[in-house]
Coordinates of C-alpha atoms in Angstrom, one line a residue:
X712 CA -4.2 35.4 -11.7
X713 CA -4.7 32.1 -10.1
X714 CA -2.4 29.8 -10.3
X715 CA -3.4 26.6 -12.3
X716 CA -1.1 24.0 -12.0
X717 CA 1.7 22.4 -9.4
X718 CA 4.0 20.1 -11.1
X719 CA 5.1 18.4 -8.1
X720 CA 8.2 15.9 -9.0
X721 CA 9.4 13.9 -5.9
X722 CA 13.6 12.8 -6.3
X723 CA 15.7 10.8 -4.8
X724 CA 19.5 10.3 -6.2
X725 CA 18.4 10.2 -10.1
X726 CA 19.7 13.1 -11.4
X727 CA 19.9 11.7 -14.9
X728 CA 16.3 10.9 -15.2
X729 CA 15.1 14.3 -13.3
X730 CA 16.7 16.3 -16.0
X731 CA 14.5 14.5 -18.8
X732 CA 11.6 14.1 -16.4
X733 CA 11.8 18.4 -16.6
X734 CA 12.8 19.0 -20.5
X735 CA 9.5 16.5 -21.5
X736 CA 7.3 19.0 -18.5
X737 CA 8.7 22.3 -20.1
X738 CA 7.6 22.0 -23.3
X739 CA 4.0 21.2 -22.1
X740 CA 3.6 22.9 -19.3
X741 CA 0.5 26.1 -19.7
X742 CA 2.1 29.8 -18.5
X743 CA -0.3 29.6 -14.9
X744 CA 1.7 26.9 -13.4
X745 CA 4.8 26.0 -11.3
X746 CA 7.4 23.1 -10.7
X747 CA 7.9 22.1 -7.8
X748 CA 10.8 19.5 -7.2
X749 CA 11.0 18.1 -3.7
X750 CA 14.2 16.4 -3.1
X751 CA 14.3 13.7 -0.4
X752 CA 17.8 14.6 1.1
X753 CA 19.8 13.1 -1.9
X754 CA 23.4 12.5 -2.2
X755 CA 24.4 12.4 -6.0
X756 CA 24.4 15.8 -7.9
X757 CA 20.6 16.1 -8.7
X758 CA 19.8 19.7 -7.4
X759 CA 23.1 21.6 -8.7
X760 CA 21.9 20.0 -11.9
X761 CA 18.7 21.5 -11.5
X762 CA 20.0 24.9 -10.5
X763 CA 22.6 24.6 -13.3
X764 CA 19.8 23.5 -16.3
X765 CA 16.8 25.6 -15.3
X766 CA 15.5 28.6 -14.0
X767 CA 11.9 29.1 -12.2
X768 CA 11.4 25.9 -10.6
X769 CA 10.9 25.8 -6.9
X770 CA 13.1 22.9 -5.1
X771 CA 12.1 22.2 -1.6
X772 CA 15.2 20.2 -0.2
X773 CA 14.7 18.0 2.7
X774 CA 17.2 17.5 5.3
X775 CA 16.8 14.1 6.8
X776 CA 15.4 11.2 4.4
X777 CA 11.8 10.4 5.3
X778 CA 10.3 8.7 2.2
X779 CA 7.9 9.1 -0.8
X780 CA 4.8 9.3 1.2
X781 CA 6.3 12.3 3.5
X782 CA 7.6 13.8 0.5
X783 CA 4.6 13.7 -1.4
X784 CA 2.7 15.1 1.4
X785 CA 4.7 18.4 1.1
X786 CA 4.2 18.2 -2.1
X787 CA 0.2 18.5 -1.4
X788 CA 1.1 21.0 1.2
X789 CA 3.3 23.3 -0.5
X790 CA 2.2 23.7 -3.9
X791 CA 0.2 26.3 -5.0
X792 CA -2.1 25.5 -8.0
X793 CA -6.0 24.2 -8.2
X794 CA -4.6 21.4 -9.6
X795 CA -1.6 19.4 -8.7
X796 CA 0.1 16.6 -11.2
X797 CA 2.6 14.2 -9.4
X798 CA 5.2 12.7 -11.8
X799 CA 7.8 10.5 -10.7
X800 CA 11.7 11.7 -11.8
X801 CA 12.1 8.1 -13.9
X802 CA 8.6 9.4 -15.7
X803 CA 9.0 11.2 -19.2
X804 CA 5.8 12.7 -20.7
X805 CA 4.3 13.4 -24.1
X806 CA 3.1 16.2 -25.8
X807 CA -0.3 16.4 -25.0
X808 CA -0.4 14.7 -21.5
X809 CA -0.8 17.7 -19.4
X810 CA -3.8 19.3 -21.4
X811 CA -5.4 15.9 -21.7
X812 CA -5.2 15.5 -18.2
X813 CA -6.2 19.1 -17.5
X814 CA -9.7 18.9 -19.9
X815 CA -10.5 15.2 -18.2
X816 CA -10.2 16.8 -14.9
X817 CA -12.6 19.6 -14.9
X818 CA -15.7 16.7 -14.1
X819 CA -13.5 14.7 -12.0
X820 CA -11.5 14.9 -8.8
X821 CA -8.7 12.7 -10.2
X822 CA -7.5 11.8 -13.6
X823 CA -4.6 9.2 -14.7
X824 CA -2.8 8.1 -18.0
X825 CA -1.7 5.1 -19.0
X826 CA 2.0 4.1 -18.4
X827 CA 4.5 2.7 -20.6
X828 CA 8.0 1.8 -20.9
X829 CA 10.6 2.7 -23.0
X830 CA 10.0 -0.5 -24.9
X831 CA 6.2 0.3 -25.7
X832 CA 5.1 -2.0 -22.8
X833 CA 2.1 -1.2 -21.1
X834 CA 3.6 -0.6 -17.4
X835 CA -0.2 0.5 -16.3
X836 CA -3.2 0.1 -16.5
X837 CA -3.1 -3.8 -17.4
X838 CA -6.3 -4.8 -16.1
X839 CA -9.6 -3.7 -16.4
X840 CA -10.1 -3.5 -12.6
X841 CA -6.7 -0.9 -12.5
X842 CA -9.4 1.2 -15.2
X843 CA -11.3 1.9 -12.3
X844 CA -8.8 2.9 -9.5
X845 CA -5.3 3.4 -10.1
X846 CA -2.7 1.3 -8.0
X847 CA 0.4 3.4 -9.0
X848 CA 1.5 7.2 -8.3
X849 CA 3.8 7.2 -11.2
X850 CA 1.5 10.2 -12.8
X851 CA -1.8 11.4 -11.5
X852 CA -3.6 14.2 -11.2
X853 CA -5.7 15.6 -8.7
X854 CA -7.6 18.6 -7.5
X855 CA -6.8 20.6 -4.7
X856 CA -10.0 20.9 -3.3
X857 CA -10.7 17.4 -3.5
X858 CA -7.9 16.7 -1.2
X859 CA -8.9 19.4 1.4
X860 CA -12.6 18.5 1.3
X861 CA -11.9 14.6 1.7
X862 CA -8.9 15.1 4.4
X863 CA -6.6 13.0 2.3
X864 CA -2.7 12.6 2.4
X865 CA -0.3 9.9 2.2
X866 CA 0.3 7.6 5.3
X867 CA 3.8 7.9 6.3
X868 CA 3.7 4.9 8.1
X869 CA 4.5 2.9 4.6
X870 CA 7.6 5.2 3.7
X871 CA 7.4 3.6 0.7
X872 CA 5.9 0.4 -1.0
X873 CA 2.2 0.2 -1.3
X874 CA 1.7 3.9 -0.2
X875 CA 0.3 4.5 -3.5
X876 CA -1.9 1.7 -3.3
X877 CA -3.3 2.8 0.1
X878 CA -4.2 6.4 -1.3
X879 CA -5.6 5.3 -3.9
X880 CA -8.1 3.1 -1.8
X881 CA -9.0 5.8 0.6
X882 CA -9.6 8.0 -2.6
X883 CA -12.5 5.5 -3.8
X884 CA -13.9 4.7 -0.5
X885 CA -14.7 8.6 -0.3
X886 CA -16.3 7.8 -3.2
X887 CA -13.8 10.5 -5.6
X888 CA -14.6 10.8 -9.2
X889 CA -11.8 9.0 -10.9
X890 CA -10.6 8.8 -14.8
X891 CA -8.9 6.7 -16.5
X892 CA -7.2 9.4 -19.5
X893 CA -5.9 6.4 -22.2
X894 CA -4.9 8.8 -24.6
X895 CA -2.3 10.5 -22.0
X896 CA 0.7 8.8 -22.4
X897 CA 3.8 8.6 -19.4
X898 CA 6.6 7.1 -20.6
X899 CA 8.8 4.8 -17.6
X900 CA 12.4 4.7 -17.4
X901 CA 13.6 0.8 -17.7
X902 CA 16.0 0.8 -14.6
X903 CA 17.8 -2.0 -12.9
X904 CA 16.2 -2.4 -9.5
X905 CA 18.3 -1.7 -6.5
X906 CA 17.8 -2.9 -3.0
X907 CA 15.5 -5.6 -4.1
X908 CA 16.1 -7.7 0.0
X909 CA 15.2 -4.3 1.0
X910 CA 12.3 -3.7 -1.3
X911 CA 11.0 -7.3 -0.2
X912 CA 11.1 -6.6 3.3
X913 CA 9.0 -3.6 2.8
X914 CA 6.3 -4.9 0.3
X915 CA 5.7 -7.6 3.0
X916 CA 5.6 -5.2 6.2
X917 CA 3.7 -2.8 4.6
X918 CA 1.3 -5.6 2.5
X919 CA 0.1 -6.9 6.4
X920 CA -0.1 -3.1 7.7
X921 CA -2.3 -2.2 5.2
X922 CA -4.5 -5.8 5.4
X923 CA -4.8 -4.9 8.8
X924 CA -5.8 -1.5 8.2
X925 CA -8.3 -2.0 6.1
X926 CA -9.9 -5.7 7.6
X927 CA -12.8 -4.0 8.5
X928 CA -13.7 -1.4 6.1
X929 CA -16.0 -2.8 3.6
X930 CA -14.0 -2.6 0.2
X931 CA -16.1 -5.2 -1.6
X932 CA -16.0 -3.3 -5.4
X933 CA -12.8 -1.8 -5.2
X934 CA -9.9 -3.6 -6.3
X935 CA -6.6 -3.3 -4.4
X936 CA -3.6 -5.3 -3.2
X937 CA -4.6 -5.5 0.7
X938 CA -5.4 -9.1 1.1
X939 CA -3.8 -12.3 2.7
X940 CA -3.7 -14.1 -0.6
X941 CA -1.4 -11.3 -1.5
X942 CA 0.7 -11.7 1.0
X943 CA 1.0 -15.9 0.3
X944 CA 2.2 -14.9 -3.3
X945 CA 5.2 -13.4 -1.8
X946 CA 5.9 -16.0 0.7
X947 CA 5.7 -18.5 -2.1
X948 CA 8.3 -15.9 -4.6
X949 CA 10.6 -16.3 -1.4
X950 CA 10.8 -20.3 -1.6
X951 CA 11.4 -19.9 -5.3
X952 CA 13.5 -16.5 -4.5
X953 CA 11.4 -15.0 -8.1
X954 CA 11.6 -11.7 -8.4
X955 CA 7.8 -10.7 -9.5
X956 CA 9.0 -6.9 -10.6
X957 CA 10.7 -8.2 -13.4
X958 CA 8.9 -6.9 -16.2
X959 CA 10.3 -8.7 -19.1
X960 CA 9.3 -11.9 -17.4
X961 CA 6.2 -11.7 -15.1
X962 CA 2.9 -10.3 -16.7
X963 CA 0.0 -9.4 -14.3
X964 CA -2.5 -10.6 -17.2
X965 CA -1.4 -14.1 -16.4
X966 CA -3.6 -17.0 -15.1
X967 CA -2.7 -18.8 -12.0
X968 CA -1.2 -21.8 -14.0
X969 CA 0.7 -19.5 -16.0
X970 CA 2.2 -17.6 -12.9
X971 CA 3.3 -21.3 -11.4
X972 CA 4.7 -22.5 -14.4
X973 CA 6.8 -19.4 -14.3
X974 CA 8.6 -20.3 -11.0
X975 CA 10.4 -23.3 -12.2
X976 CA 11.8 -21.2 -15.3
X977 CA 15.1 -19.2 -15.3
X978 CA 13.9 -16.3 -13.8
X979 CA 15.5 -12.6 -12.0
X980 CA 16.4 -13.2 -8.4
X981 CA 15.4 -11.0 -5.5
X982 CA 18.6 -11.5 -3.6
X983 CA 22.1 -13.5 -5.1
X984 CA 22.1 -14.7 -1.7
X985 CA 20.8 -17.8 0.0
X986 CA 16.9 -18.0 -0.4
X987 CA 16.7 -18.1 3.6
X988 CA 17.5 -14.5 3.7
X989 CA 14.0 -13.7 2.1
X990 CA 12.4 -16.4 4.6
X991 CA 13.5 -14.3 7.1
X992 CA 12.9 -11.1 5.8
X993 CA 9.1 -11.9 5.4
X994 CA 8.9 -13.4 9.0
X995 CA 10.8 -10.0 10.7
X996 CA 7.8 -8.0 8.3
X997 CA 5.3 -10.0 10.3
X998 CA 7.2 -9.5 13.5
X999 CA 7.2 -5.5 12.9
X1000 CA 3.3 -6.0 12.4
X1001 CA 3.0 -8.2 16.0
X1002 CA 5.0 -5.3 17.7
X1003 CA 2.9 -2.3 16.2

């Protein structure tokens, strides 16, 4: 009997939302399938919490922390089904998320749900362009065969930040059948941000490598993140120091007007330190660009 599904769940230090992440899988999951938790070297108690709660789920533990792109990659390696479904360890499901996903599948190569938070918020898809193409791995699923037949992984080079984003856009350039599933629902733990200078750093290294990457593939129809007026929006929430991943205060459905007006509110912070730490976090992301 062929295996059907891989459950592949990626971790790194979030024990308390892995455990929920695997109670909401368990109670959906169909008898042909497997989950696969692949933990990114982690330091808090998240796999003798796995070994102590469940029984039949395979953890692949890495030694050294490489980042969600490498991680996912095993994740496409390694698992076993004809189907794989990637949900993130802050990502809760409901009930019928894994069979609606499943039936939407069978004419597709990849199928998606929409996103919420805890608060009801729609987390993704917000705009009708993010119908088309996903931007976010948070939940997807995708056939095994359309990843061997279309030579597609992750690329490492983004560790994390826009990795997604990047698959996604390769996905659609080879011109894979992808669904939007609205009536599969993932719920998204609300979490403090950690590391936001950090984070910042990243979005802006890995914003230019992927402008670059992609400058001269024609991407006309496809909407995704990789352009210079992208990268100006971050330069400009590093003079105001606005932290654009606050949900409760920045919506993506906003017009421009409504998005400047926003700067001069109280908004979240990227860094309690001086602004010029962002200034010069967004020029050493250009400088890692020059170099490479």
């Amino acid at each position: 009997n062929k295996m059907k599904l891989s459950i592949v769940i990626p971790n790194y230090n979030d024990s308390n939302n892995l455990i929920d992440c695997i109670k909401s899988i368990q109670k959906n999951k169909p008898t042909n399938s497997e989950i696969i938790v692949i933990d990114d070297c982690s330091t808090d108690d998240s796999l003798s919490l796995v070994h102590k709660k469940f029984k039949n789920i395979r953890i692949i533990s890495l030694s050294v922390h490489k980042g969600i792109a490498f991680v996912r990659n095993i994740g496409l390696k390694m698992s076993k089904g004809d189907r794989i479904l990637f949900i993130d360890s802050d990502i809760t499901i409901n009930n019928d998320l894994i069979k609606n996903l499943l039936n939407k599948i069978e004419n597709n190569d990849l199928v998606f749900p929409k996103v919420i938070f805890e608060n009801k918020r729609i987390m993704h898809p917000l705009l009708e362009e993010e119908k088309q193409y996903p931007q976010i791995t948070a939940c997807f699923m995708i056939k095994k065969n359309s990843i061997k037949k279309n030579n597609l992984s992750f690329d490492e080079t983004y560790s994390y930040c826009y990795e997604d984003s990047d698959f996604f856009l390769r996905g659609a350039l080879k011109n894979l059948k992808i669904k939007y599933v609205k009536e599969a629902v993932a719920i998204h733990k609300l979490k403090k941000r950690k590391n936001t200078e950090k984070r910042f750093y990243l979005e802006n290294r890995n914003l230019l490598y992927g402008i670059r990457k992609f400058k001269r593939t024609n991407t006309n129809n496809i909407y995704h993140p990789f352009h210079y007026s992208s990268l100006f929006k971050n330069f400009i929430t590093a003079i105001f120091n606005y932290d654009k991943f606050d949900w409760s205060h920045y919506n993506r459905q906003s017009n421009i007007f409504e998005k400047f007006i926003l700067l001069f509110k109280k908004h979240k912070k990227i860094t309690a330190k001086n602004r010029i730490v962002l200034i010069y976090y967004f020029f050493k992301a250009i400088l890692w660009n020059i170099k490479k």
